[in-house]
Coordinates of C-alpha atoms and ligand atoms in Angstrom, one line a residue:
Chain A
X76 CA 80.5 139.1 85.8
X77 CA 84.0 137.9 86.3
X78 CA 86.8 140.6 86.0
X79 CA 89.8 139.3 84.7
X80 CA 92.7 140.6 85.9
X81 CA 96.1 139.9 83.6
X82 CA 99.5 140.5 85.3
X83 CA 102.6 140.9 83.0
X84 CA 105.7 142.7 82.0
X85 CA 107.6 141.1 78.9
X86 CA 110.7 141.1 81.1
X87 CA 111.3 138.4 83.9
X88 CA 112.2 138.8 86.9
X89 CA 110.2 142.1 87.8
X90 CA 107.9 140.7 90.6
X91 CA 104.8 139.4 88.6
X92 CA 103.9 136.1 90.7
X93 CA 104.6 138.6 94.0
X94 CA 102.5 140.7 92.7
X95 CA 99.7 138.2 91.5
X96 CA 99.8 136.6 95.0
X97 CA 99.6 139.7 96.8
X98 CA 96.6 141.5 94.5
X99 CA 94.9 138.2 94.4
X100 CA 95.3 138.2 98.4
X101 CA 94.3 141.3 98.8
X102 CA 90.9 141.3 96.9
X103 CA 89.8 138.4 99.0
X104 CA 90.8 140.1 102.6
X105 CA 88.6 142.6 100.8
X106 CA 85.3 139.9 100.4
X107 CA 85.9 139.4 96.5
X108 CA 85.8 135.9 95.9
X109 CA 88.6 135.4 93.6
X110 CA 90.8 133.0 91.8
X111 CA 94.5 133.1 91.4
X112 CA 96.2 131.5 87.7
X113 CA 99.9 130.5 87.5
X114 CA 100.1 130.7 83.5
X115 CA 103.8 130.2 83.5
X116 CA 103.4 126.4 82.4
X117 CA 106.3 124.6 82.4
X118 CA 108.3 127.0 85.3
X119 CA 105.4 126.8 87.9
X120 CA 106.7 129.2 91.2
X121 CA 103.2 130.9 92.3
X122 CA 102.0 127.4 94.1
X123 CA 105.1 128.2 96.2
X124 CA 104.8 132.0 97.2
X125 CA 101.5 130.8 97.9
X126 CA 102.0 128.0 100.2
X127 CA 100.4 125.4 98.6
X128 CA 102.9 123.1 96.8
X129 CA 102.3 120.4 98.5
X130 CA 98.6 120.3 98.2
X131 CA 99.2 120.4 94.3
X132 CA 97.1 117.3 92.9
X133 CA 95.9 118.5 89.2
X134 CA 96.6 121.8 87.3
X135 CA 95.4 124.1 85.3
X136 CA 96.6 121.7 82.1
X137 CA 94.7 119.1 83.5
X138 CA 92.3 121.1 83.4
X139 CA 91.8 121.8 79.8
X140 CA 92.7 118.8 79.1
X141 CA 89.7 117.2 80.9
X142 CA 91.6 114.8 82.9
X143 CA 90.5 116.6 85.8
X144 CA 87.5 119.4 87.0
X145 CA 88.2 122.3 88.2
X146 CA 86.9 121.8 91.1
X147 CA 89.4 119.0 92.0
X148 CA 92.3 121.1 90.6
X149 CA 91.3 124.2 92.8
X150 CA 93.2 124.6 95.6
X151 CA 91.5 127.1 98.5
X152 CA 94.0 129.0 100.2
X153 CA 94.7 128.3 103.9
X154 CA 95.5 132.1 105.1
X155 CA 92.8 134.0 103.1
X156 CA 89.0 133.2 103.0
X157 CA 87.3 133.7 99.3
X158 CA 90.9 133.0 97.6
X159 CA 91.7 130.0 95.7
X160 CA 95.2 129.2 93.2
X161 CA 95.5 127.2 90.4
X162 CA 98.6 125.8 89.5
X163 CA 100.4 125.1 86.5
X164 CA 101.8 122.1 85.4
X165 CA 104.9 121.2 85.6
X166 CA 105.8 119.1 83.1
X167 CA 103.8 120.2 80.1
X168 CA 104.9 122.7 78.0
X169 CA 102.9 126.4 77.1
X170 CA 101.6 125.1 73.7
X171 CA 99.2 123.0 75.9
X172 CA 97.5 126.5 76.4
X173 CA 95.2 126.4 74.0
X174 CA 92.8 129.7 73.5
X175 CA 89.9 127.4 73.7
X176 CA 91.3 125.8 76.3
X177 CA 91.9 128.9 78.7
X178 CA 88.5 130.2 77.5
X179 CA 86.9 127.4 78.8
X180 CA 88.3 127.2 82.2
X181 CA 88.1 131.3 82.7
X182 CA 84.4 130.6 81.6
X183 CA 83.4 128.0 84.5
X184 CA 85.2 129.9 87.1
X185 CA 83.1 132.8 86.3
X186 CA 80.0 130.3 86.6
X187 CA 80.8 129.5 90.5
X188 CA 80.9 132.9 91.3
X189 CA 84.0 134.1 90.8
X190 CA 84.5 137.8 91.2
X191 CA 88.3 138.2 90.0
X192 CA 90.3 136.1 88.6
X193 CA 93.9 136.7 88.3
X194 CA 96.5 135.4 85.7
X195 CA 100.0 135.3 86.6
X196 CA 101.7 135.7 83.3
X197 CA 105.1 134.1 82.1
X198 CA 107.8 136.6 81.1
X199 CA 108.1 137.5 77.3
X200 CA 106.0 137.7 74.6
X201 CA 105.5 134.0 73.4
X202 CA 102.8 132.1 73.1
X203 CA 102.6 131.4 77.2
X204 CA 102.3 135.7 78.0
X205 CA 99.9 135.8 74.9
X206 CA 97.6 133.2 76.6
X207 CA 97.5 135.2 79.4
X208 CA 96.7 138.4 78.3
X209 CA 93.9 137.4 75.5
X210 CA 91.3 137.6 77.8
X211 CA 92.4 139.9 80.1
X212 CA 89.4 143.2 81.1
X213 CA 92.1 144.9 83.0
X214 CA 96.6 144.6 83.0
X215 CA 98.6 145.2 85.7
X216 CA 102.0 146.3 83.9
X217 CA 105.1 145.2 86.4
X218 CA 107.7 147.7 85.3
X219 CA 111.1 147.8 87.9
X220 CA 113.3 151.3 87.5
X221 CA 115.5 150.2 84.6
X222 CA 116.0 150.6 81.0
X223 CA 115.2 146.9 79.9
X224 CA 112.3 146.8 82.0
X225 CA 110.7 149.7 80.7
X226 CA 111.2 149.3 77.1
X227 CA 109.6 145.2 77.3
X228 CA 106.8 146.9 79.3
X229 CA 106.2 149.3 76.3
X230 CA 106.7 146.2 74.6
X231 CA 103.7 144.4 76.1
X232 CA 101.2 146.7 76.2
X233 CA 101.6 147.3 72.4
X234 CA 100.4 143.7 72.3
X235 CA 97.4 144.3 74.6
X236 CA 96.4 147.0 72.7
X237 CA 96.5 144.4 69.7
X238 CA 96.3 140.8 71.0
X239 CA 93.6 141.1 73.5
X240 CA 89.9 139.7 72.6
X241 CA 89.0 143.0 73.4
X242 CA 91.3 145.0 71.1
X243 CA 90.1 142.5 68.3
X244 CA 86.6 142.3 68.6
X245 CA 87.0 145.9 68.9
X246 CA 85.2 146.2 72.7
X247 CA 86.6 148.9 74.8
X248 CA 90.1 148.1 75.1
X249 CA 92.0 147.0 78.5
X250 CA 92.1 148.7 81.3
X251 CA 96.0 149.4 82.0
X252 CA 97.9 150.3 85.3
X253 CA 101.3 151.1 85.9
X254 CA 102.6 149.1 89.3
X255 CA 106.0 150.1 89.6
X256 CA 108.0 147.7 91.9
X257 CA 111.6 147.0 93.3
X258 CA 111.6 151.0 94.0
X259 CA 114.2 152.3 95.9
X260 CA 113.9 156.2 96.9
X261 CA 117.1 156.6 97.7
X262 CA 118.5 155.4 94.4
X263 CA 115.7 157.1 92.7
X264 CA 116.9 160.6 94.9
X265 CA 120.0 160.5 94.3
X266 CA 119.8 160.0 90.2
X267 CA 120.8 156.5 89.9
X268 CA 117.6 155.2 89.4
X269 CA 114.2 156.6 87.2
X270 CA 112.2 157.8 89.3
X271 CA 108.4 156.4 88.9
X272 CA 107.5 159.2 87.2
X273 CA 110.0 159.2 85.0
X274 CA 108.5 155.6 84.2
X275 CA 105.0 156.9 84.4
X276 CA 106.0 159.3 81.3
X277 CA 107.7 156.9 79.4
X278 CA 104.7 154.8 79.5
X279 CA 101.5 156.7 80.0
X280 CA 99.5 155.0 81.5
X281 CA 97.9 155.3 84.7
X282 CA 100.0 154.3 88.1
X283 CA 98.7 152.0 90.4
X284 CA 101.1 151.9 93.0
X285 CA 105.1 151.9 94.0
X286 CA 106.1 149.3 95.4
X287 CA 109.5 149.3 97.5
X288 CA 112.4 147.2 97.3
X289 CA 112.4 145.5 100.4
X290 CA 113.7 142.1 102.3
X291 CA 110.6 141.9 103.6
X292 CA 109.8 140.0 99.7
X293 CA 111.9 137.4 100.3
X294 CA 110.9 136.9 104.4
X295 CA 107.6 136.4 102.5
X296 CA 108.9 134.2 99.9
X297 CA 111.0 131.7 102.3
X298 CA 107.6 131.6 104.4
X299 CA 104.9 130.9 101.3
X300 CA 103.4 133.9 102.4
X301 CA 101.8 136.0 100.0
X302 CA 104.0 140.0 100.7
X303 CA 100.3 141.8 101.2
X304 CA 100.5 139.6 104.8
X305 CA 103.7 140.4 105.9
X306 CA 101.9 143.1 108.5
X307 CA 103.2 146.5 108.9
X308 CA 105.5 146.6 106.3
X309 CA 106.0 148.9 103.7
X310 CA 105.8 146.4 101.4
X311 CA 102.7 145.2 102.3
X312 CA 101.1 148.8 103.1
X313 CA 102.2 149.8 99.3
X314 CA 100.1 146.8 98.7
X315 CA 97.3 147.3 100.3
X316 CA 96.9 151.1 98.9
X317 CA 97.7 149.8 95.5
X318 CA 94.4 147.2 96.2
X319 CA 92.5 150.1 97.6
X320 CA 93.4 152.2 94.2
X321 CA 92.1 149.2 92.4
X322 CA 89.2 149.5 93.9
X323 CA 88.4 153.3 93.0
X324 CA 89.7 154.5 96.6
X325 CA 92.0 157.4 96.7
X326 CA 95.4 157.1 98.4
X327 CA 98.3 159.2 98.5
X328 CA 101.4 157.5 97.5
X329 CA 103.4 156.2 100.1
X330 CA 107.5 155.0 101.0
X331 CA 108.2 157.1 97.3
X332 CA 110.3 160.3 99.0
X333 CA 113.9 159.7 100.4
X334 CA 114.1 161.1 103.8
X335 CA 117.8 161.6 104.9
X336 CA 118.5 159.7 107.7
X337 CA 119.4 161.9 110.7
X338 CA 123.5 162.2 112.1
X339 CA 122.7 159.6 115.0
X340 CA 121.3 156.9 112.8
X341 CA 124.6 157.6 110.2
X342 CA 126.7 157.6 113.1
X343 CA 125.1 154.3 114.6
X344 CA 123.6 152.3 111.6
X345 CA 120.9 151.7 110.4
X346 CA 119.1 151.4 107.4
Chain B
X192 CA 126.8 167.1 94.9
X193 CA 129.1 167.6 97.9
X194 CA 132.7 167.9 98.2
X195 CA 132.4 164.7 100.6
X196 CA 131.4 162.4 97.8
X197 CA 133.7 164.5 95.4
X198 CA 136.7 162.9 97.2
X199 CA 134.9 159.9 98.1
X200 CA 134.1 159.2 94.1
X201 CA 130.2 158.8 94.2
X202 CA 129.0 157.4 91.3
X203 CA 127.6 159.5 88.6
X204 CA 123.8 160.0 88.7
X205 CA 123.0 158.0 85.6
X206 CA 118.7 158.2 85.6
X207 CA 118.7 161.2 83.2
X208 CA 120.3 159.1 80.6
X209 CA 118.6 156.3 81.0
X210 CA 115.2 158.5 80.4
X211 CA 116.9 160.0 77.6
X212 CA 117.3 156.9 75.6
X213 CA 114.3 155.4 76.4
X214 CA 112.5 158.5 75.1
X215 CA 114.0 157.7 71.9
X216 CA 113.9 153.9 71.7
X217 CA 110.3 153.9 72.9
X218 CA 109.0 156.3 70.1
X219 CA 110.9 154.5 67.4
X220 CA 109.2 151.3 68.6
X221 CA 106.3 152.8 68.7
X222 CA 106.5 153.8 65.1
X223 CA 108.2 151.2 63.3
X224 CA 105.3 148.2 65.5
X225 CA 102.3 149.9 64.1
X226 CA 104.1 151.2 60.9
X227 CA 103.6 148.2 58.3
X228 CA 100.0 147.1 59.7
X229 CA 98.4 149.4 57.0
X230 CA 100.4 147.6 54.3
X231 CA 98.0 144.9 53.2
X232 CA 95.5 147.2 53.7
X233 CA 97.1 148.9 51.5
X234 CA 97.9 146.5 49.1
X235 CA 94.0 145.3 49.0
X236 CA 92.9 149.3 48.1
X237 CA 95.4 149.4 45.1
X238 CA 94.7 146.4 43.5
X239 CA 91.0 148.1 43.6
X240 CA 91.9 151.5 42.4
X241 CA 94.1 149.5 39.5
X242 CA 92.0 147.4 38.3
X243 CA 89.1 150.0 37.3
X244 CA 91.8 150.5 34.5
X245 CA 93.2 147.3 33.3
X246 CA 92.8 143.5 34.7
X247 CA 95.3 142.8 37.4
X248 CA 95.9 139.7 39.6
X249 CA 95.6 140.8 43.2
X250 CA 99.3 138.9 43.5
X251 CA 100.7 141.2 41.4
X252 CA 100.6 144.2 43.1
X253 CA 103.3 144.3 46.3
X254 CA 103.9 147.1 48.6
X255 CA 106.6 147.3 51.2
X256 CA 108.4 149.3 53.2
X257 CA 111.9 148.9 53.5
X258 CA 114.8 151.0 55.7
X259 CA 117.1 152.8 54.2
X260 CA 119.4 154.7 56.6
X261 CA 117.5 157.1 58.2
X262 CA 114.7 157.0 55.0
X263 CA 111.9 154.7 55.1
X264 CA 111.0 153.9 51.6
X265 CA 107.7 152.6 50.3
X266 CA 107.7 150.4 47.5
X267 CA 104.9 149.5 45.2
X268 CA 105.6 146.9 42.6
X269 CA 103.2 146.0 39.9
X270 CA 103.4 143.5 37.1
X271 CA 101.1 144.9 34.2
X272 CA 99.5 141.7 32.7
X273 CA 100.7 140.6 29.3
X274 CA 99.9 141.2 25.7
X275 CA 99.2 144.8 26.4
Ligands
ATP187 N1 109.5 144.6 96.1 C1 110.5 143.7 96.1 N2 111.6 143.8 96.8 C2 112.6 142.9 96.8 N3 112.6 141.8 96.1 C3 111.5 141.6 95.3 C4 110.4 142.5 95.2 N4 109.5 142.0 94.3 C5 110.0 140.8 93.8 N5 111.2 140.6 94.4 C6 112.1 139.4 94.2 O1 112.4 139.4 92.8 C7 112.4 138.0 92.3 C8 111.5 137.8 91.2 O2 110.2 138.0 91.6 P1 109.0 137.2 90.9 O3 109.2 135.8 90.9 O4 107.7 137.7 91.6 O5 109.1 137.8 89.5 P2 108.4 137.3 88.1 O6 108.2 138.5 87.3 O7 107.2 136.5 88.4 O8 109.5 136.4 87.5 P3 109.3 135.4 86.2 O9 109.4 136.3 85.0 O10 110.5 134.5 86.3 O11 108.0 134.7 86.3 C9 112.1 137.2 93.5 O12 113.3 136.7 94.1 C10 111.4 138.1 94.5 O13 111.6 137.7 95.8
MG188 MG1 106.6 134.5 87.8

C-alpha cells in the first residue's frame, strides 16, 4: 500500500514545495521508494528546488491526459536513490485536474511499488489545493509564526476534515501534523513572534517538527538542492528529525530555545 | 525588559496579541463553517415531521440561519398549501 502524503497550508508562501522536496528526500535516504507531485499546475517551482527542470519532458497533465505514461513523465532524481518528481505543467491551467484524473495516476504509481507519494499543494483553497488533498492518508500542515498563516491553516484542515475521500466515505479520517517552519527563537523569545506552541494550541493537532528560519533555504534553493541535503545544518537536521518523527521515532525538538549569545560574540559579531 | 532597550525603544512584544485574536477568530470560524451543514438536514426532517399532519411540498418548507448582530437567528418558513 501506497501512503499518500498531502502537503498544504491555504496560505502561500509558507515553505510547502521546501518542505515536499525535503520530506520526499528524506523518505528515500531512508529506503522508501517514493514519488514527489508538484500540484501547483499552472505556477510549477518544485522541478526547480529539485534540480530537474531541465530534464522536464511530459507532466503530470500529460499524464491524465494520456498523451504521455507515467513512466515517460517520471523523472528519477539524480541526488537520491528510490526518489522520483513529477512535474506540473506549465501551461495548463488547475481545472485540468480532474478527480478521476489524479485518481488514476495516484493509482498506477501505487502499482510500481511506490511506498510514499507526496503532493505538493498550491496555496489556497480552490480547486488546485482541493485536488491535492482529496486523496491524501496523511497532511502535513505548513503553518509560519503569524496571524494569517495560522488562521488559513485552521482554514485547511476544516476542509480535510470535510473534503478528503476519507472524511466522505467516512474511513478514518487524515492523519494531521503540525510542521511549523520559518521559526525564529529569538523572535519567538523575545515576544514578537508565536511561539510553536502557541501555534500548536491554536491548532491542535499534533507537531511534527520546527523548522528554523535560515539562509541556508535559499543556498538550497539557488543550488536545486532539496534543504534536507544541505549537511549539518540546522535546517536540514530539523528535517531530518521531523522525517524520523514521521516515522514513529522519538526526537527531542531541536534549534526551538534562544540562547543568548555571549559578550564576545556581541562585542565581535556574529549571528 | 531592560532599561537598555527602554532608551534604545525596542519594539513592543506583540505575540500575546496575536494569540489573543486568533483564539477568537479561530473559534468563530470554527462555529460559523460547520454551523449551517445541519440545515438541509434539517430542512429534510421537517418536511417529515409536517407532513404526518397536512400535505406539504418539500419546497415549501425553508430554514435558514441568518446574523443578526451578535444573535444568530433561525428561520423556518412554511407555505401551508391552499384551500385549507
Ligand atoms: N526555513 C526557511 N527559512 C528561510 N526561508 C525559507 C524557509 N522555508 C521556505 N523559505 C523561503 O520561502 C519562500 C517560499 O517557499 P516555498 O516556495 O517552499 O513556499 P510555498 O508554500 O511552496 O509557496 P507557494 O504557495 O507559492 O507554492 C522561498 O523563497 C523559500 O526559499
Ligand atoms: Mg509551492
Amino acid at each position: 500500500m501506497a501512503t499518500i502524503i498531502t502537503v498544504t497550508s491555504g496560505k502561500g508562501g509558507v515553505g510547502k514545495t521546501t518542505t515536499s522536496a525535503s520530506i520526499a528526500t528524506g523518505l528515500a535516504m531512508r529506503g522508501y521508494k517514493t514519488a514527489v507531485i508538484d500540484f501547483d499546475v499552472g505556477l510549477r517551482n518544485l522541478d526547480l528546488i529539485m534540480g530537474c527542470e531541465r530534464r522536464v519532458v511530459y507532466d503530470f497533465v500529460n499524464v491524465i491526459q494520456g498523451d504521455a505514461n507515467l513512466h515517460q513523465a517520471l523523472i528519477k532524481d539524480k541526488n537520491t536513490e528510490n526518489l522520483f518528481v513529477l512535474p506540473a505543467s506549465q501551461t495548463r491551467d488547475k481545472d485540468a485536474l480532474t478527480e478521476e484524473g489524479v485518481e488514476k495516476v495516484l493509482k498506477e504509481l501505487e502499482h510500481q511499488g511506490f511506498d510514499y507519494i507526496v503532493c505538493d499543494s498550491p496555496a489556497g483553497i480552490e480547486h488546485g489545493a482541493v485536488m491535492a488533498l482529496t486523496f491524501a492518508d496523511q497532511a502535513i500542515v505548513v503553518t509560519n509564526p503569524e496571524v494569517s498563516s495560522v488562521r488559513d491553516s485552521d482554514r485547511i484542515l476544516g476542509i480535510i476534515q470535510s473534503k478528503s475521500r476519507r472524511a466522505i466515505e467516512g474511513r478514518e479520517p487524515v492523519k494531521e501534523h503540525l510542521l511549523v517552519t520559518r521559526y525564529s527563537p529569538k523572535r519567538a523569545h523575545e515576544g514578537e513572534m508565536l511561539t510553536y506552541t502557541d501555534i500548536q494550541e491554536l491548532l491542535r493537532i499534533p507537531l511534527l517538527g520546527v523548522i528554523p528560519e535560515s539562509e541556508a533555504v535559499l543556498h538550497a534553493s539557488n543550488q536545486g538542492i532539496p534543504a534536507i541535503l544541505q549537511k549539518d545544518t540546522p535546517v536540514a537536521d530539523a528535517y531530518l528529525d521531523a522525517i524520523g518523527r514521521f516515522l514513529g521515532e522519538e526526537h527531542p525538538l531541536r534549534f526551538v530555545d534562544y540562547e543568548k549569545p555571549g559578550l564576545i560574540k556581541r562585542l565581535f559579531g556574529g549571528k | 525588559m531592560s532599561w537598555l532597550s527602554l532608551i534604545f525603544g525596542e519594539k513592543k512584544p506583540t505575540a500575546s496579541v496575536a494569540k489573543e485574536r486568533l483564539q477568537l477568530i479561530i473559534a468563530h470560524e470554527r462555529a460559523s463553517l460547520s454551523g449551517p451543514d445541519f440545515l438541509p438536514d434539517l430542512q429534510r426532517d421537517l418536511v417529515a415531521v409536517i407532513s404526518k399532519y397536512f400535505p406539504v411540498n418539500p419546497d415549501d418548507i425553508k430554514v435558514g440561519l441568518e446574523k443578526q448582530g451578535n444573535y444568530e437567528v433561525l428561520e423556518v418558513n412554511i407555505v401551508l398549501p391552499e384551500g385549507r
